[in-house]
Amino acid sequence: MSRRATLSRSGSYWPAARCRKTVFFAGSWCSPVFQKQECYNAWQFKARSRDVSSLPVSAVLPELLVALRDAPQVLLAAPTGAGKSTWLPLQLLQQFSGRILLLEPRRLAARNVAQRLAELLGEEPGQTVGYRMRAESRSGPTTRLEVITEGILTRMLQHDPMLEGVSLVILDEFHERSLQADLALALLLDVQQGLREDLKILLMSATLDNTRLQAMLPDAPSICSEGRSFPVERRYASLSASHRFEEAVARQVSDLLREEAGSLLLFLPGVAEIQRVQTQLASLVASDRSEER
């Protein structure tokens, strides 16, 4: 059994521990630029993406491509796990002749999204896919998809107001609506309206406030990607007065691991609870293995 830090979807680290199949989380939890062009190592990506081509966002890809061709700004709402951050950008890379900028709200998220995108291409960050943030950069002359933080975009616009060579700018996780994100959008709209009519802007998030955004961007098409649905079963287990909380939780987890074939994700209030449940569960799992032998 080992403990590790686990990266959440938002890019933050949550304390976590893994035991057998169990992971514990501490939680409160057509225009000139629009041309089909195969990206570097595209054949590798196609081979590696067979297992992710069924992601929910793939169903709206044709509609999204039409919207990006016909409109300067597009809104995309897709739930967590739909593939909008780690699958969609590579699909768009094959459609645009210029570079693509993918804005992430946090440094850690930018780094990990870039690493995942590069992994799908069978590369290391700095080749076709790179990233740039304050005091750290892994981009090169062959980089066509660059994952950056919002502050970096402001600096880029100061040095190059026209964003020469950039075909598309994607603002990811826009529902967080930080000052930096709003400033980035305002600057991009200014560039688009005054200098670069061919520049495309894609705003995507798990929960876009489409009412306000559509009021600000009345001509922007809004596309919604449905999430996956799975059957949910609820079970309530009473806590025995003779058992401590951690012991009772460990017993429930041990029982579920014996009953169910899949993995188990357990949310706990904090690191201390994770450590105590991990200790309790370690002895129960060891006991189960001894009985099996």
Tab-separated table of C-alpha atoms in Angstrom:
chain	number	residue	atom	x	y	z
A	1	MET	CA	0.000	0.000	0.000
A	2	SER	CA	1.314	3.451	-0.877
A	3	ARG	CA	0.298	7.043	-0.441
A	4	ARG	CA	0.492	9.628	-3.149
A	5	ALA	CA	-0.828	13.021	-4.185
A	6	THR	CA	-3.541	12.779	-6.796
A	7	LEU	CA	-4.290	15.460	-9.352
A	8	SER	CA	-7.918	16.493	-9.621
A	9	ARG	CA	-9.633	17.549	-12.836
A	10	SER	CA	-9.289	21.194	-11.884
A	11	GLY	CA	-5.530	20.892	-11.657
A	12	SER	CA	-5.236	20.973	-7.883
A	13	TYR	CA	-3.590	18.315	-5.786
A	14	TRP	CA	-5.740	16.390	-3.346
A	15	PRO	CA	-4.195	14.171	-0.699
A	16	ALA	CA	-4.839	10.581	-1.674
A	17	ALA	CA	-3.932	7.034	-0.793
A	18	ARG	CA	-4.274	3.890	-2.856
A	19	CYS	CA	-4.936	0.416	-1.538
A	20	ARG	CA	-5.618	-2.435	-3.906
A	21	LYS	CA	-8.435	-1.091	-6.105
A	22	THR	CA	-9.336	1.763	-3.785
A	23	VAL	CA	-8.410	5.420	-4.188
A	24	PHE	CA	-9.149	7.822	-1.355
A	25	PHE	CA	-9.687	11.522	-1.929
A	26	ALA	CA	-9.789	14.313	0.608
A	27	GLY	CA	-12.480	16.460	-0.836
A	28	SER	CA	-14.755	19.413	-0.337
A	29	TRP	CA	-14.444	18.396	-3.824
A	30	CYS	CA	-14.123	28.579	-45.266
A	31	SER	CA	-11.677	31.248	-44.145
A	32	PRO	CA	-7.911	31.198	-44.810
A	33	VAL	CA	-7.107	29.987	-41.313
A	34	PHE	CA	-9.693	27.220	-41.393
A	35	GLN	CA	-8.024	24.597	-43.532
A	36	LYS	CA	-7.604	20.918	-42.936
A	37	GLN	CA	-3.997	20.143	-42.077
A	38	GLU	CA	-2.672	16.944	-40.575
A	39	CYS	CA	-0.748	17.663	-37.412
A	40	TYR	CA	2.704	16.336	-36.688
A	41	ASN	CA	2.525	12.665	-35.739
A	42	ALA	CA	-1.207	12.645	-36.520
A	43	TRP	CA	-1.095	8.936	-37.347
A	44	GLN	CA	0.205	8.220	-33.847
A	45	PHE	CA	-2.592	10.284	-32.358
A	46	LYS	CA	-5.219	8.450	-34.395
A	47	ALA	CA	-3.857	5.118	-33.246
A	48	ARG	CA	-3.713	6.169	-29.616
A	49	SER	CA	-7.093	7.917	-29.692
A	50	ARG	CA	-9.165	4.874	-30.590
A	51	ASP	CA	-9.943	4.316	-26.933
A	52	VAL	CA	-11.004	7.956	-26.393
A	53	SER	CA	-12.887	8.591	-29.642
A	54	SER	CA	-16.087	7.639	-27.832
A	55	LEU	CA	-15.763	10.594	-25.458
A	56	PRO	CA	-19.009	12.603	-25.247
A	57	VAL	CA	-17.524	15.714	-26.862
A	58	SER	CA	-16.767	13.727	-30.036
A	59	ALA	CA	-20.501	13.692	-30.802
A	60	VAL	CA	-20.577	17.483	-31.216
A	61	LEU	CA	-17.276	17.806	-33.106
A	62	PRO	CA	-18.874	18.177	-36.580
A	63	GLU	CA	-21.267	20.836	-35.272
A	64	LEU	CA	-18.403	22.622	-33.542
A	65	LEU	CA	-16.266	22.684	-36.686
A	66	VAL	CA	-19.111	24.229	-38.679
A	67	ALA	CA	-19.660	26.828	-35.969
A	68	LEU	CA	-15.971	27.751	-35.878
A	69	ARG	CA	-15.949	28.083	-39.646
A	70	ASP	CA	-18.955	30.395	-39.735
A	71	ALA	CA	-18.680	32.413	-36.499
A	72	PRO	CA	-15.865	34.395	-34.852
A	73	GLN	CA	-16.749	33.218	-31.329
A	74	VAL	CA	-18.236	29.891	-30.215
A	75	LEU	CA	-19.472	28.713	-26.805
A	76	LEU	CA	-19.048	25.063	-25.799
A	77	ALA	CA	-20.546	23.572	-22.643
A	78	ALA	CA	-19.275	20.086	-21.821
A	79	PRO	CA	-19.284	18.320	-18.437
A	80	THR	CA	-16.179	17.124	-16.660
A	81	GLY	CA	-14.714	14.065	-18.363
A	82	ALA	CA	-16.213	14.857	-21.771
A	83	GLY	CA	-12.768	15.275	-23.341
A	84	LYS	CA	-12.915	18.985	-24.096
A	85	SER	CA	-9.460	19.741	-22.655
A	86	THR	CA	-7.464	16.608	-23.488
A	87	TRP	CA	-9.037	15.369	-26.745
A	88	LEU	CA	-10.771	18.210	-28.550
A	89	PRO	CA	-7.698	20.493	-28.995
A	90	LEU	CA	-5.899	17.793	-30.979
A	91	GLN	CA	-8.900	17.413	-33.267
A	92	LEU	CA	-8.954	21.162	-33.861
A	93	LEU	CA	-5.220	21.118	-34.515
A	94	GLN	CA	-5.881	19.065	-37.634
A	95	GLN	CA	-8.367	21.645	-38.921
A	96	PHE	CA	-6.461	24.905	-38.478
A	97	SER	CA	-3.367	25.867	-40.436
A	98	GLY	CA	-2.017	28.220	-37.775
A	99	ARG	CA	-1.129	27.838	-34.119
A	100	ILE	CA	-3.667	27.237	-31.372
A	101	LEU	CA	-3.450	28.783	-27.903
A	102	LEU	CA	-5.189	26.929	-25.067
A	103	LEU	CA	-5.654	29.052	-21.946
A	104	GLU	CA	-5.832	27.318	-18.571
A	105	PRO	CA	-6.598	29.151	-15.304
A	106	ARG	CA	-3.795	27.535	-13.274
A	107	ARG	CA	-0.146	26.690	-13.851
A	108	LEU	CA	-0.534	23.092	-12.705
A	109	ALA	CA	-3.522	22.546	-14.978
A	110	ALA	CA	-1.637	24.011	-17.952
A	111	ARG	CA	1.355	21.759	-17.389
A	112	ASN	CA	-0.669	18.575	-16.958
A	113	VAL	CA	-3.025	19.237	-19.867
A	114	ALA	CA	-0.007	19.809	-22.117
A	115	GLN	CA	1.627	16.609	-20.909
A	116	ARG	CA	-1.531	14.612	-21.618
A	117	LEU	CA	-1.971	16.103	-25.087
A	118	ALA	CA	1.667	15.398	-25.935
A	119	GLU	CA	1.307	11.855	-24.615
A	120	LEU	CA	-1.579	11.216	-27.016
A	121	LEU	CA	0.758	12.189	-29.841
A	122	GLY	CA	3.501	9.947	-28.530
A	123	GLU	CA	5.707	12.957	-27.851
A	124	GLU	CA	7.180	14.994	-25.029
A	125	PRO	CA	5.967	18.544	-24.285
A	126	GLY	CA	7.869	21.032	-26.399
A	127	GLN	CA	7.302	19.359	-29.749
A	128	THR	CA	3.871	19.617	-31.405
A	129	VAL	CA	2.326	20.475	-28.040
A	130	GLY	CA	4.038	22.803	-25.592
A	131	TYR	CA	3.244	24.962	-22.612
A	132	ARG	CA	4.287	28.333	-21.291
A	133	MET	CA	3.845	29.989	-17.916
A	134	ARG	CA	5.729	32.388	-15.693
A	135	ALA	CA	9.330	31.215	-15.191
A	136	GLU	CA	8.717	27.980	-17.123
A	137	SER	CA	8.379	27.211	-20.816
A	138	ARG	CA	8.519	24.065	-22.926
A	139	SER	CA	7.796	25.197	-26.460
A	140	GLY	CA	9.833	24.977	-29.628
A	141	PRO	CA	9.847	25.981	-33.287
A	142	THR	CA	7.586	23.030	-34.199
A	143	THR	CA	5.005	23.761	-31.482
A	144	ARG	CA	1.543	24.298	-32.954
A	145	LEU	CA	-0.598	23.842	-29.855
A	146	GLU	CA	0.572	25.875	-26.871
A	147	VAL	CA	-1.070	25.595	-23.458
A	148	ILE	CA	-0.619	28.841	-21.549
A	149	THR	CA	-1.870	30.611	-18.455
A	150	GLU	CA	-4.058	33.685	-18.793
A	151	GLY	CA	-1.306	36.030	-17.639
A	152	ILE	CA	0.965	34.823	-20.438
A	153	LEU	CA	-1.642	35.810	-23.026
A	154	THR	CA	-1.584	39.386	-21.727
A	155	ARG	CA	2.193	39.502	-22.175
A	156	MET	CA	1.933	37.982	-25.643
A	157	LEU	CA	-0.536	40.679	-26.690
A	158	GLN	CA	1.775	43.391	-25.375
A	159	HIS	CA	4.599	42.131	-27.597
A	160	ASP	CA	2.436	41.050	-30.559
A	161	PRO	CA	-1.001	42.731	-30.588
A	162	MET	CA	-2.049	40.880	-33.749
A	163	LEU	CA	-1.103	37.407	-32.486
A	164	GLU	CA	0.604	36.645	-35.772
A	165	GLY	CA	0.373	33.001	-36.781
A	166	VAL	CA	-2.381	32.174	-34.267
A	167	SER	CA	-5.599	30.834	-35.791
A	168	LEU	CA	-7.587	29.905	-32.682
A	169	VAL	CA	-7.590	30.828	-28.998
A	170	ILE	CA	-9.391	28.474	-26.592
A	171	LEU	CA	-10.394	29.682	-23.134
A	172	ASP	CA	-10.840	26.588	-20.980
A	173	GLU	CA	-12.760	26.403	-17.680
A	174	PHE	CA	-14.279	29.798	-18.394
A	175	HIS	CA	-17.008	29.301	-15.797
A	176	GLU	CA	-14.477	30.194	-13.093
A	177	ARG	CA	-14.706	33.804	-14.357
A	178	SER	CA	-11.547	35.167	-12.802
A	179	LEU	CA	-10.365	38.715	-13.416
A	180	GLN	CA	-7.571	37.331	-15.600
A	181	ALA	CA	-10.020	35.297	-17.700
A	182	ASP	CA	-12.364	38.247	-18.226
A	183	LEU	CA	-9.420	40.475	-19.145
A	184	ALA	CA	-8.148	37.855	-21.588
A	185	LEU	CA	-11.539	37.655	-23.301
A	186	ALA	CA	-11.849	41.452	-23.482
A	187	LEU	CA	-8.396	41.772	-25.050
A	188	LEU	CA	-9.085	38.979	-27.530
A	189	LEU	CA	-12.380	40.537	-28.608
A	190	ASP	CA	-10.587	43.848	-29.102
A	191	VAL	CA	-7.933	42.174	-31.267
A	192	GLN	CA	-10.582	40.271	-33.189
A	193	GLN	CA	-12.701	43.327	-33.934
A	194	GLY	CA	-9.892	45.763	-34.670
A	195	LEU	CA	-6.972	43.790	-36.091
A	196	ARG	CA	-7.755	40.120	-36.758
A	197	GLU	CA	-11.182	39.370	-38.153
A	198	ASP	CA	-9.943	35.890	-39.042
A	199	LEU	CA	-9.035	35.029	-35.421
A	200	LYS	CA	-11.356	32.457	-33.840
A	201	ILE	CA	-12.264	32.332	-30.133
A	202	LEU	CA	-13.660	29.231	-28.407
A	203	LEU	CA	-14.971	29.504	-24.851
A	204	MET	CA	-15.529	26.162	-23.173
A	205	SER	CA	-16.390	25.016	-19.705
A	206	ALA	CA	-18.291	22.429	-17.724
A	207	THR	CA	-20.980	24.918	-16.708
A	208	LEU	CA	-21.065	27.978	-18.925
A	209	ASP	CA	-23.377	30.808	-17.890
A	210	ASN	CA	-24.768	30.934	-21.390
A	211	THR	CA	-27.383	33.586	-20.600
A	212	ARG	CA	-24.818	36.243	-19.681
A	213	LEU	CA	-22.296	35.159	-22.274
A	214	GLN	CA	-24.871	35.126	-25.041
A	215	ALA	CA	-25.915	38.633	-24.013
A	216	MET	CA	-22.283	39.722	-24.367
A	217	LEU	CA	-21.695	37.601	-27.494
A	218	PRO	CA	-25.121	37.552	-29.183
A	219	ASP	CA	-23.828	36.113	-32.448
A	220	ALA	CA	-21.833	33.277	-30.874
A	221	PRO	CA	-23.317	29.793	-31.440
A	222	SER	CA	-23.796	27.796	-28.247
A	223	ILE	CA	-23.050	24.064	-28.383
A	224	CYS	CA	-23.782	21.649	-25.560
A	225	SER	CA	-22.130	18.257	-25.162
A	226	GLU	CA	-24.033	15.718	-23.126
A	227	GLY	CA	-22.257	13.802	-20.391
A	228	ARG	CA	-22.289	10.095	-19.773
A	229	SER	CA	-25.105	8.559	-17.780
A	230	PHE	CA	-24.632	5.580	-15.509
A	231	PRO	CA	-27.061	3.761	-13.199
A	232	VAL	CA	-26.751	4.949	-9.608
A	233	GLU	CA	-27.546	2.839	-6.577
A	234	ARG	CA	-27.722	4.405	-3.121
A	235	ARG	CA	-27.016	2.426	0.012
A	236	TYR	CA	-27.156	3.808	3.529
A	237	ALA	CA	-25.055	2.137	6.219
A	238	SER	CA	-25.611	2.974	9.872
A	239	LEU	CA	-22.595	3.622	12.079
A	240	SER	CA	-22.351	1.191	14.974
A	241	ALA	CA	-21.730	2.732	18.374
A	242	SER	CA	-19.142	0.050	19.074
A	243	HIS	CA	-16.964	0.996	16.082
A	244	ARG	CA	-14.997	4.128	15.422
A	245	PHE	CA	-15.698	6.063	12.233
A	246	GLU	CA	-12.501	4.967	10.469
A	247	GLU	CA	-13.010	1.324	11.383
A	248	ALA	CA	-16.613	1.337	10.167
A	249	VAL	CA	-15.633	2.968	6.869
A	250	ALA	CA	-12.799	0.480	6.336
A	251	ARG	CA	-15.160	-2.444	6.907
A	252	GLN	CA	-17.689	-1.049	4.425
A	253	VAL	CA	-14.960	-0.559	1.817
A	254	SER	CA	-13.635	-4.069	2.382
A	255	ASP	CA	-17.132	-5.515	1.919
A	256	LEU	CA	-17.685	-3.526	-1.282
A	257	LEU	CA	-14.366	-4.670	-2.732
A	258	ARG	CA	-15.455	-8.265	-2.231
A	259	GLU	CA	-18.917	-7.671	-3.704
A	260	GLU	CA	-18.096	-5.451	-6.692
A	261	ALA	CA	-15.756	-6.156	-9.600
A	262	GLY	CA	-14.682	-2.589	-10.390
A	263	SER	CA	-12.535	-0.032	-8.614
A	264	LEU	CA	-13.709	2.104	-5.722
A	265	LEU	CA	-13.411	5.861	-5.158
A	266	LEU	CA	-13.792	6.982	-1.537
A	267	PHE	CA	-14.116	10.603	-0.401
A	268	LEU	CA	-13.048	11.472	3.135
A	269	PRO	CA	-12.935	14.784	5.040
A	270	GLY	CA	-9.150	15.145	5.241
A	271	VAL	CA	-5.659	13.687	5.298
A	272	ALA	CA	-5.921	12.411	8.875
A	273	GLU	CA	-9.048	10.404	8.074
A	274	ILE	CA	-7.392	9.027	4.924
A	275	GLN	CA	-4.397	7.805	6.902
A	276	ARG	CA	-6.494	6.164	9.608
A	277	VAL	CA	-8.838	4.435	7.140
A	278	GLN	CA	-5.820	3.342	5.111
A	279	THR	CA	-4.292	1.737	8.194
A	280	GLN	CA	-7.530	-0.034	9.087
A	281	LEU	CA	-8.103	-1.200	5.529
A	282	ALA	CA	-4.558	-2.514	5.168
A	283	SER	CA	-5.109	-5.070	7.907
A	284	LEU	CA	-8.513	-6.066	6.503
A	285	VAL	CA	-7.117	-6.568	2.988
A	286	ALA	CA	-4.191	-8.567	4.362
A	287	SER	CA	-6.638	-10.725	6.306
A	288	ASP	CA	-8.743	-11.323	3.177
A	289	ARG	CA	-5.676	-12.397	1.216
A	290	SER	CA	-4.641	-14.808	3.968
A	291	GLU	CA	-8.091	-16.408	3.913
A	292	GLU	CA	-7.968	-16.755	0.105
A	293	ARG	CA	-4.688	-18.645	0.359
